[in-house]
Short mmCIF file of C-alpha atoms and ligand atoms in Angstrom, two decimals:
data_model
loop_
_atom_site.label_atom_id
_atom_site.label_comp_id
_atom_site.label_asym_id
_atom_site.label_seq_id
_atom_site.Cartn_x
_atom_site.Cartn_y
_atom_site.Cartn_z
CA MET A 552 107.38 118.17 79.82
CA LYS A 553 110.52 116.71 78.92
CA LEU A 554 111.22 113.77 81.75
CA SER A 555 114.73 112.94 82.44
CA GLN A 556 115.46 109.14 81.13
CA ARG A 557 115.86 107.94 84.26
CA ILE A 558 112.24 108.46 85.69
CA SER A 559 111.10 107.97 82.15
CA SER A 560 111.39 103.68 82.52
CA VAL A 561 110.27 103.47 86.00
CA PRO A 562 107.07 102.01 85.86
CA PRO A 563 104.45 102.93 89.01
CA SER A 564 105.10 99.99 91.94
CA ALA A 565 102.45 97.58 91.05
CA THR A 566 101.90 96.33 94.86
CA ILE A 567 101.03 100.18 95.42
CA ALA A 568 99.00 100.25 92.51
CA ILE A 569 97.23 97.60 93.09
CA THR A 570 96.27 98.76 97.16
CA MET A 571 96.03 102.33 96.00
CA ARG A 572 92.97 101.71 93.85
CA ALA A 573 91.73 98.70 96.15
CA LYS A 574 91.63 101.64 98.88
CA GLU A 575 89.77 104.23 96.32
CA LEU A 576 87.25 101.46 94.92
CA LEU A 577 86.55 100.55 99.36
CA SER A 578 85.84 104.47 100.34
CA SER A 579 83.58 105.15 97.09
CA GLY A 580 81.58 102.52 98.55
CA VAL A 581 82.43 99.36 96.40
CA ASP A 582 82.59 96.01 98.57
CA VAL A 583 85.91 95.19 97.27
CA VAL A 584 88.00 92.53 98.96
CA SER A 585 91.70 93.42 99.33
CA PHE A 586 94.15 90.33 98.42
CA GLY A 587 96.36 93.19 97.19
CA ALA A 588 98.17 95.39 100.46
CA GLY A 589 101.14 94.27 101.90
CA GLU A 590 100.01 95.91 105.30
CA PRO A 591 99.19 94.37 108.33
CA ASP A 592 95.40 94.84 109.14
CA PHE A 593 96.09 95.19 112.62
CA ASP A 594 96.16 98.98 114.20
CA THR A 595 99.63 100.17 115.74
CA PRO A 596 99.97 98.83 119.36
CA GLN A 597 99.03 101.25 121.34
CA PHE A 598 101.87 101.52 123.86
CA ILE A 599 103.69 102.66 120.42
CA LYS A 600 101.47 105.67 119.56
CA ASP A 601 101.48 106.60 123.13
CA ALA A 602 105.18 107.31 123.43
CA THR A 603 105.09 108.61 120.51
CA VAL A 604 102.39 111.03 121.80
CA LYS A 605 104.36 111.86 124.47
CA ALA A 606 107.76 112.54 122.62
CA LEU A 607 105.30 114.76 119.93
CA GLN A 608 103.60 116.75 123.31
CA SER A 609 107.16 117.28 124.98
CA GLY A 610 108.22 118.96 122.17
CA ASP A 611 110.67 116.23 120.11
CA THR A 612 109.80 118.14 116.79
CA LYS A 613 113.12 119.83 115.70
CA TYR A 614 115.88 117.52 113.25
CA GLY A 615 118.01 114.65 114.82
CA PRO A 616 115.32 114.25 117.55
CA LYS A 617 116.04 113.49 120.86
CA SER A 618 115.56 109.74 121.17
CA ALA A 619 117.96 109.16 117.78
CA MET A 620 120.82 107.74 119.59
CA ALA A 621 119.23 106.31 122.04
CA LEU A 622 116.96 104.47 118.96
CA LYS A 623 120.19 103.49 117.56
CA GLU A 624 121.34 101.59 120.83
CA ALA A 625 118.33 99.86 120.95
CA ILE A 626 118.38 98.17 117.32
CA ALA A 627 122.18 97.14 117.27
CA ALA A 628 120.74 95.89 121.42
CA LYS A 629 117.41 94.23 119.15
CA LEU A 630 120.41 92.73 116.71
CA GLN A 631 122.27 91.16 119.64
CA ARG A 632 119.25 89.78 121.01
CA ASP A 633 116.79 88.14 118.52
CA ASN A 634 119.97 87.74 115.65
CA ASN A 635 123.15 87.27 117.74
CA LEU A 636 125.13 90.06 115.21
CA SER A 637 126.78 91.94 116.97
CA CYS A 638 126.93 95.97 115.97
CA GLN A 639 127.87 99.15 117.49
CA ALA A 640 124.94 101.43 117.41
CA ASN A 641 127.41 103.87 114.99
CA GLN A 642 126.67 101.30 112.38
CA VAL A 643 122.84 101.65 112.17
CA VAL A 644 121.08 103.71 109.56
CA VAL A 645 117.42 104.66 110.54
CA THR A 646 115.50 105.52 107.20
CA ILE A 647 111.84 106.08 105.97
CA GLY A 648 110.96 102.79 105.73
CA ALA A 649 112.60 99.76 104.52
CA LYS A 650 112.36 101.34 101.26
CA HIS A 651 113.90 104.00 101.56
CA ALA A 652 117.41 101.59 102.63
CA ILE A 653 117.49 99.37 100.34
CA GLU A 654 117.10 102.64 97.42
CA LEU A 655 120.25 104.81 99.37
CA LEU A 656 122.11 101.17 99.55
CA CYS A 657 121.62 101.08 95.72
CA GLN A 658 122.86 104.42 95.37
CA VAL A 659 125.97 103.99 97.84
CA LEU A 660 127.19 100.78 96.77
CA LEU A 661 126.27 100.99 92.63
CA ASP A 662 128.61 102.65 89.60
CA PRO A 663 126.84 102.54 86.27
CA GLY A 664 127.14 99.21 84.79
CA ASP A 665 127.24 97.30 87.70
CA LYS A 666 125.65 93.92 88.08
CA VAL A 667 123.15 92.82 91.27
CA LEU A 668 122.59 89.29 91.35
CA VAL A 669 118.39 89.30 92.43
CA PRO A 670 116.68 85.59 93.01
CA SER A 671 113.83 85.80 91.53
CA PRO A 672 110.09 86.06 92.33
CA TYR A 673 111.30 89.01 93.75
CA TRP A 674 109.93 92.51 95.05
CA VAL A 675 108.46 94.41 92.88
CA SER A 676 110.74 97.16 93.87
CA TYR A 677 114.52 95.27 93.83
CA PRO A 678 115.30 95.96 89.78
CA GLU A 679 113.61 99.86 89.31
CA MET A 680 115.80 100.71 92.19
CA ILE A 681 118.82 99.16 90.97
CA LYS A 682 118.22 100.38 87.70
CA LEU A 683 117.74 104.55 89.28
CA ALA A 684 121.49 103.44 90.05
CA GLY A 685 122.13 102.76 87.02
CA GLY A 686 123.03 99.25 87.85
CA GLU A 687 121.93 96.13 86.58
CA THR A 688 120.10 93.34 87.45
CA VAL A 689 120.68 89.97 87.02
CA ILE A 690 118.29 87.12 87.58
CA LEU A 691 118.57 84.39 89.52
CA PRO A 692 115.37 82.28 88.29
CA ALA A 693 113.16 79.85 90.80
CA THR A 694 110.74 77.98 90.25
CA ARG A 695 107.77 76.37 92.16
CA ASP A 696 109.10 72.63 91.59
CA SER A 697 111.98 74.96 93.06
CA GLY A 698 110.01 76.09 96.04
CA PHE A 699 111.04 79.23 94.81
CA LYS A 700 114.50 78.93 95.96
CA ILE A 701 117.99 79.15 94.54
CA THR A 702 120.30 76.98 94.92
CA PRO A 703 124.07 77.74 96.23
CA ASP A 704 125.01 77.35 92.40
CA GLN A 705 123.00 79.83 91.27
CA ILE A 706 125.31 82.45 93.18
CA ARG A 707 128.40 80.62 92.06
CA ASP A 708 127.74 80.32 88.12
CA ASN A 709 126.31 84.30 87.81
CA SER A 710 128.90 85.69 90.56
CA GLU A 711 131.66 86.83 88.46
CA GLY A 712 131.01 90.51 87.59
CA ALA A 713 128.21 90.79 89.76
CA LYS A 714 128.97 93.34 93.12
CA ALA A 715 126.12 92.33 95.00
CA LEU A 716 123.30 89.92 95.89
CA ILE A 717 119.86 90.90 97.39
CA LEU A 718 118.42 88.36 99.36
CA ASN A 719 115.26 88.13 100.63
CA SER A 720 113.86 85.95 103.54
CA PRO A 721 111.08 85.01 104.60
CA CYS A 722 110.07 86.23 100.91
CA ASN A 723 107.61 88.38 99.42
CA PRO A 724 105.98 87.59 97.00
CA THR A 725 106.27 83.71 97.51
CA GLY A 726 105.63 83.42 101.22
CA VAL A 727 109.06 81.38 101.53
CA THR A 728 111.51 81.22 103.85
CA TYR A 729 114.76 79.84 103.55
CA THR A 730 115.79 77.29 106.23
CA PRO A 731 119.05 78.11 108.33
CA GLU A 732 120.72 74.82 106.19
CA GLU A 733 119.82 75.98 103.01
CA LEU A 734 121.00 80.06 103.78
CA ALA A 735 124.40 78.44 105.57
CA GLU A 736 125.11 76.08 101.95
CA ILE A 737 124.01 80.20 100.25
CA ALA A 738 126.33 81.90 102.93
CA ARG A 739 129.11 79.03 101.95
CA ALA A 740 128.79 79.79 97.80
CA VAL A 741 128.37 83.52 98.58
CA LEU A 742 131.99 83.13 100.87
CA GLU A 743 133.25 81.86 97.44
CA THR A 744 133.01 85.46 95.88
CA ASP A 745 133.68 88.80 96.60
CA LEU A 746 129.50 89.64 96.72
CA ILE A 747 128.32 92.47 99.31
CA VAL A 748 124.92 90.83 100.76
CA ILE A 749 121.83 93.49 100.93
CA SER A 750 119.95 90.93 103.40
CA ASP A 751 116.15 91.56 103.31
CA GLU A 752 114.95 91.05 106.44
CA ILE A 753 111.78 93.08 106.98
CA TYR A 754 109.25 89.60 107.23
CA GLU A 755 111.71 88.43 110.27
CA LYS A 756 109.05 87.78 112.88
CA LEU A 757 106.55 86.79 110.18
CA ILE A 758 107.84 82.38 110.56
CA TYR A 759 105.33 79.67 110.22
CA GLY A 760 105.45 76.17 110.81
CA ASP A 761 109.17 74.48 112.53
CA THR A 762 110.69 77.61 110.20
CA ARG A 763 113.15 79.43 111.98
CA PHE A 764 114.35 82.36 111.29
CA VAL A 765 118.36 83.65 111.15
CA SER A 766 119.97 86.54 110.02
CA PHE A 767 122.26 86.47 106.88
CA ALA A 768 124.89 88.10 108.41
CA ALA A 769 124.82 85.37 112.15
CA LEU A 770 125.43 81.99 109.55
CA ASP A 771 129.65 83.16 109.46
CA PRO A 772 131.97 85.45 111.46
CA ARG A 773 133.05 86.74 107.74
CA LEU A 774 129.74 87.36 106.73
CA PRO A 775 129.01 91.01 108.80
CA GLU A 776 131.93 93.10 107.01
CA ARG A 777 130.25 92.45 103.58
CA THR A 778 126.31 92.31 104.61
CA ILE A 779 123.49 95.10 105.01
CA THR A 780 121.04 94.10 107.06
CA VAL A 781 118.14 95.75 106.38
CA ASN A 782 114.47 95.93 108.24
CA GLY A 783 112.08 98.24 109.50
CA LEU A 784 108.87 99.00 112.00
CA SER A 785 105.86 98.12 108.89
CA LYS A 786 105.25 94.54 108.89
CA SER A 787 105.98 94.05 113.12
CA PHE A 788 104.57 96.83 114.43
CA ALA A 789 102.18 97.17 112.14
CA MET A 790 103.59 100.57 111.20
CA THR A 791 103.17 100.70 107.50
CA GLY A 792 101.77 104.21 108.01
CA TRP A 793 105.01 105.90 110.03
CA ARG A 794 107.74 104.82 107.38
CA LEU A 795 110.22 103.67 109.78
CA GLY A 796 112.98 101.16 108.87
CA TRP A 797 116.69 101.01 109.13
CA LEU A 798 119.76 99.19 107.91
CA ALA A 799 123.14 98.13 109.80
CA GLY A 800 126.74 97.15 108.52
CA PRO A 801 129.41 98.41 107.74
CA ALA A 802 130.86 101.66 108.78
CA ASP A 803 132.03 102.75 105.03
CA VAL A 804 128.91 102.14 103.72
CA VAL A 805 126.65 103.35 106.43
CA ASP A 806 129.38 106.71 106.16
CA GLY A 807 127.95 106.90 102.57
CA VAL A 808 124.51 105.95 103.24
CA ARG A 809 125.09 109.22 105.95
CA ARG A 810 126.26 111.81 103.59
CA LEU A 811 123.87 110.80 101.10
CA MET A 812 121.21 110.99 103.96
CA SER A 813 121.75 114.20 105.31
CA HIS A 814 121.38 116.31 101.18
CA GLN A 815 118.18 114.29 100.73
CA THR A 816 116.42 112.74 103.58
CA THR A 817 118.59 114.52 107.14
CA ASN A 818 115.92 111.87 109.64
CA PRO A 819 113.21 110.48 109.85
CA VAL A 820 110.63 112.08 111.29
CA SER A 821 111.75 113.06 115.11
CA PHE A 822 108.44 112.20 117.76
CA ALA A 823 107.93 109.06 115.32
CA GLN A 824 111.09 107.57 116.59
CA ALA A 825 110.17 107.85 119.77
CA GLY A 826 107.30 104.74 118.75
CA ALA A 827 110.06 102.95 117.20
CA LEU A 828 112.08 102.95 120.28
CA ALA A 829 109.54 102.28 122.90
CA ALA A 830 109.03 99.11 119.73
CA TYR A 831 112.21 97.89 119.95
CA THR A 832 111.66 98.38 124.21
CA ASP A 833 109.25 97.68 125.72
CA PRO A 834 108.96 94.36 127.46
CA GLN A 835 105.10 94.03 125.89
CA ALA A 836 106.11 94.43 122.70
CA GLY A 837 107.38 90.43 121.99
CA GLU A 838 103.61 89.03 123.50
CA ILE A 839 101.48 91.49 121.10
CA ILE A 840 104.04 90.41 118.00
CA GLU A 841 103.42 86.57 118.95
CA GLN A 842 99.37 86.99 119.24
CA MET A 843 100.24 89.11 115.08
CA ARG A 844 102.22 86.08 113.47
CA LEU A 845 99.82 83.17 115.20
CA GLU A 846 96.83 85.07 113.60
CA PHE A 847 98.17 85.44 110.55
CA GLU A 848 99.79 82.21 110.23
CA LYS A 849 96.02 81.01 110.43
CA ARG A 850 94.87 82.70 107.88
CA GLY A 851 97.81 82.10 105.79
CA LEU A 852 97.60 78.05 105.85
CA HIS A 853 93.75 78.70 105.79
CA MET A 854 94.17 80.71 102.18
CA ALA A 855 96.86 77.89 100.63
CA GLN A 856 94.01 75.28 101.12
CA ARG A 857 91.29 76.94 99.82
CA LEU A 858 93.17 78.64 96.73
CA GLY A 859 94.59 74.60 96.54
CA ALA A 860 91.19 73.36 96.25
CA ILE A 861 90.24 75.39 93.15
CA ASP A 862 90.49 74.05 90.01
CA GLY A 863 93.93 74.70 88.06
CA VAL A 864 95.37 76.79 90.86
CA GLU A 865 98.56 75.23 92.47
CA CYS A 866 99.35 76.52 95.82
CA VAL A 867 102.24 76.68 98.18
CA GLU A 868 101.60 77.08 101.64
CA PRO A 869 103.89 79.95 103.40
CA THR A 870 106.32 79.59 105.45
CA GLY A 871 106.66 83.32 106.22
CA ALA A 872 105.73 86.99 105.28
CA PHE A 873 101.68 87.24 104.46
CA TYR A 874 101.90 86.51 100.84
CA VAL A 875 100.44 83.26 99.10
CA PHE A 876 101.81 83.05 95.38
CA PRO A 877 99.68 80.24 93.92
CA ASP A 878 100.53 79.22 89.96
CA VAL A 879 97.37 80.10 87.90
CA SER A 880 98.08 79.98 84.78
CA ALA A 881 96.12 76.44 83.76
CA HIS A 882 93.70 79.12 83.36
CA TYR A 883 95.40 81.56 81.00
CA GLY A 884 93.91 81.15 77.59
CA ARG A 885 90.48 81.08 79.28
CA THR A 886 87.95 83.37 78.94
CA LEU A 887 86.70 84.79 82.86
CA GLY A 888 84.07 88.00 83.32
CA GLY A 889 84.32 88.04 79.33
CA VAL A 890 87.87 89.12 79.15
CA GLU A 891 90.53 86.23 77.22
CA ILE A 892 92.74 86.22 80.06
CA THR A 893 96.21 85.79 78.80
CA GLY A 894 98.64 86.11 81.47
CA SER A 895 98.53 87.13 85.30
CA MET A 896 98.07 91.06 84.20
CA ASP A 897 94.27 90.26 82.85
CA LEU A 898 93.63 87.92 85.50
CA ALA A 899 94.52 90.41 87.97
CA LYS A 900 92.44 92.61 86.46
CA VAL A 901 88.91 90.60 85.72
CA ALA A 902 89.46 89.54 89.32
CA LEU A 903 89.55 93.20 90.22
CA GLU A 904 86.74 94.69 87.90
CA SER A 905 84.79 91.89 87.84
CA SER A 906 84.40 90.05 90.95
CA ASN A 907 85.67 93.23 92.95
CA VAL A 908 88.78 91.25 94.28
CA ALA A 909 92.26 92.62 94.72
CA VAL A 910 95.23 90.59 94.13
CA VAL A 911 98.41 91.53 92.46
CA PRO A 912 99.72 90.20 88.97
CA GLY A 913 103.39 88.14 89.37
CA ALA A 914 104.62 89.65 86.18
CA PRO A 915 106.28 92.25 87.90
CA PHE A 916 107.13 90.36 90.71
CA GLY A 917 108.95 87.77 87.64
CA GLU A 918 106.22 85.19 87.58
CA ASP A 919 103.97 85.77 84.93
CA LYS A 920 102.28 82.22 85.93
CA CYS A 921 101.72 83.67 89.80
CA ILE A 922 98.97 86.36 91.39
CA ARG A 923 100.20 87.29 94.29
CA LEU A 924 97.72 87.73 97.57
CA SER A 925 97.89 88.80 101.09
CA PHE A 926 96.72 87.32 103.89
CA ALA A 927 97.10 90.52 106.02
CA THR A 928 93.07 90.85 105.87
CA SER A 929 90.24 89.03 108.62
CA MET A 930 89.65 85.35 107.53
CA ASP A 931 86.05 86.51 107.30
CA GLN A 932 87.67 88.61 104.13
CA ILE A 933 89.43 85.68 103.23
CA ASP A 934 86.68 83.82 102.89
CA LYS A 935 84.49 86.40 101.23
CA GLY A 936 86.70 86.35 98.40
CA LEU A 937 88.01 83.10 97.70
CA ASP A 938 84.48 82.26 97.05
CA ARG A 939 84.58 85.06 94.58
CA LEU A 940 88.21 83.62 92.74
CA ALA A 941 86.70 80.22 93.15
CA GLU A 942 83.38 81.23 91.18
CA LEU A 943 85.60 83.17 88.75
CA MET A 944 88.07 80.81 87.94
CA GLY A 945 85.47 77.56 88.53
N1 PMP B 485 111.47 95.07 101.60
C1 PMP B 485 110.19 94.20 101.33
C2 PMP B 485 110.50 92.56 101.01
C3 PMP B 485 109.12 93.98 101.34
O1 PMP B 485 107.87 93.85 100.68
C4 PMP B 485 108.86 95.66 101.57
C5 PMP B 485 107.11 96.09 101.44
N2 PMP B 485 106.66 97.12 102.69
C6 PMP B 485 109.99 96.41 102.01
C7 PMP B 485 111.28 96.21 101.59
C8 PMP B 485 109.70 98.11 102.15
O2 PMP B 485 108.96 98.09 103.34
P1 PMP B 485 108.80 99.80 104.17
O3 PMP B 485 109.21 100.71 103.15
O4 PMP B 485 107.32 100.05 104.43
O5 PMP B 485 110.12 99.59 105.58
N1 LIG B 486 105.82 96.03 100.36
C1 LIG B 486 104.14 96.21 100.23
C2 LIG B 486 103.84 95.18 98.66
O1 LIG B 486 104.57 94.50 98.26
C3 LIG B 486 103.61 97.46 100.27
C4 LIG B 486 104.31 98.04 99.57
C5 LIG B 486 105.18 98.39 98.99
O2 LIG B 486 106.18 99.23 99.97
O3 LIG B 486 105.89 97.35 97.55
O4 LIG B 486 102.29 95.11 98.86
#
């Protein structure tokens, strides 16, 4: 059948493809170590499951779930408490994952040809979502030498004629978090322009070392009127399968998002929202999140150190999220596992096929010199996978 031009030019998500392939191999009995998945290996905390089951049992099974307003209020309270951001519950929209929130925003904000500034390396789905909305991605390159961070001048130099900027700190795929001072400099540059900012803060709770998280919109009182904050439960609460995210922003944007969603998906799963309400209101949450964060921090440092010890691998220590993004380009041109390695796609393919280690190639994130490894897996798996990679690339 002839598909639309719109969808014909969209490749599958590389992160989802690798994650699914690794899960498939595992379930068919292959001993694969997966560094592919961008999802916590922890289970969803029990108190969240309990609240959900209770809602389901008590008949919270209709459109516009019983907890809808309470959840929006809880998110507004969370923004005040954690992020120093004042916002009304009616400025919040609960979506089917943060991915859906960003997709909705692209559809609501962009007209054909509108330019969106995207720092690179970037999360694979941003350029595709921009393209699907008819927009155009303008890459702001950041290299390993600049710590994978853009400078405020890159915003100044590229803002003319651009409509929006997508920020993602902590960053997928680099594992890099901007300091509050660096973000304040970026905010200053943004305020010299007319740019709207989509601040993807999904990794907010996963911050390491002495790095501190700040919400972009909280950096200046003029920012909330031009910033949409995106966040969700997938990463902070180990709830990837629940598909729950949200956005908070100016009333006109929220109104547009609501109108679109009313024709598109209506609302996220009713009873799952009762679980989200528990996640944002139950006092147990803080301690549980902190336990997961501490564990990720240990694993991330260990993984970065072990990767850095492999010849020809350069790895920046992660300051956030659960990814490292080592430069492996010194191996390009070599033959590994019987294959001549010309770039990150080849390396990821050989790692999976000849060493049973799933990693995501850097190319779909905009940086072919690198590969992405997720450390959202156990220390034993990390050591096992890195032994295999060290042998492959040694
Ligand atoms: N933003 C970034 C940077 C991500 O890595 C992800 C991956 N899950 C998302 C948004 C979407 O998350 P979800 O849809 O699971 O909330
Ligand atoms: N965001 C995660 C990742 O990058 C999960 C997969 C996805 O949503 O793309 O691996």
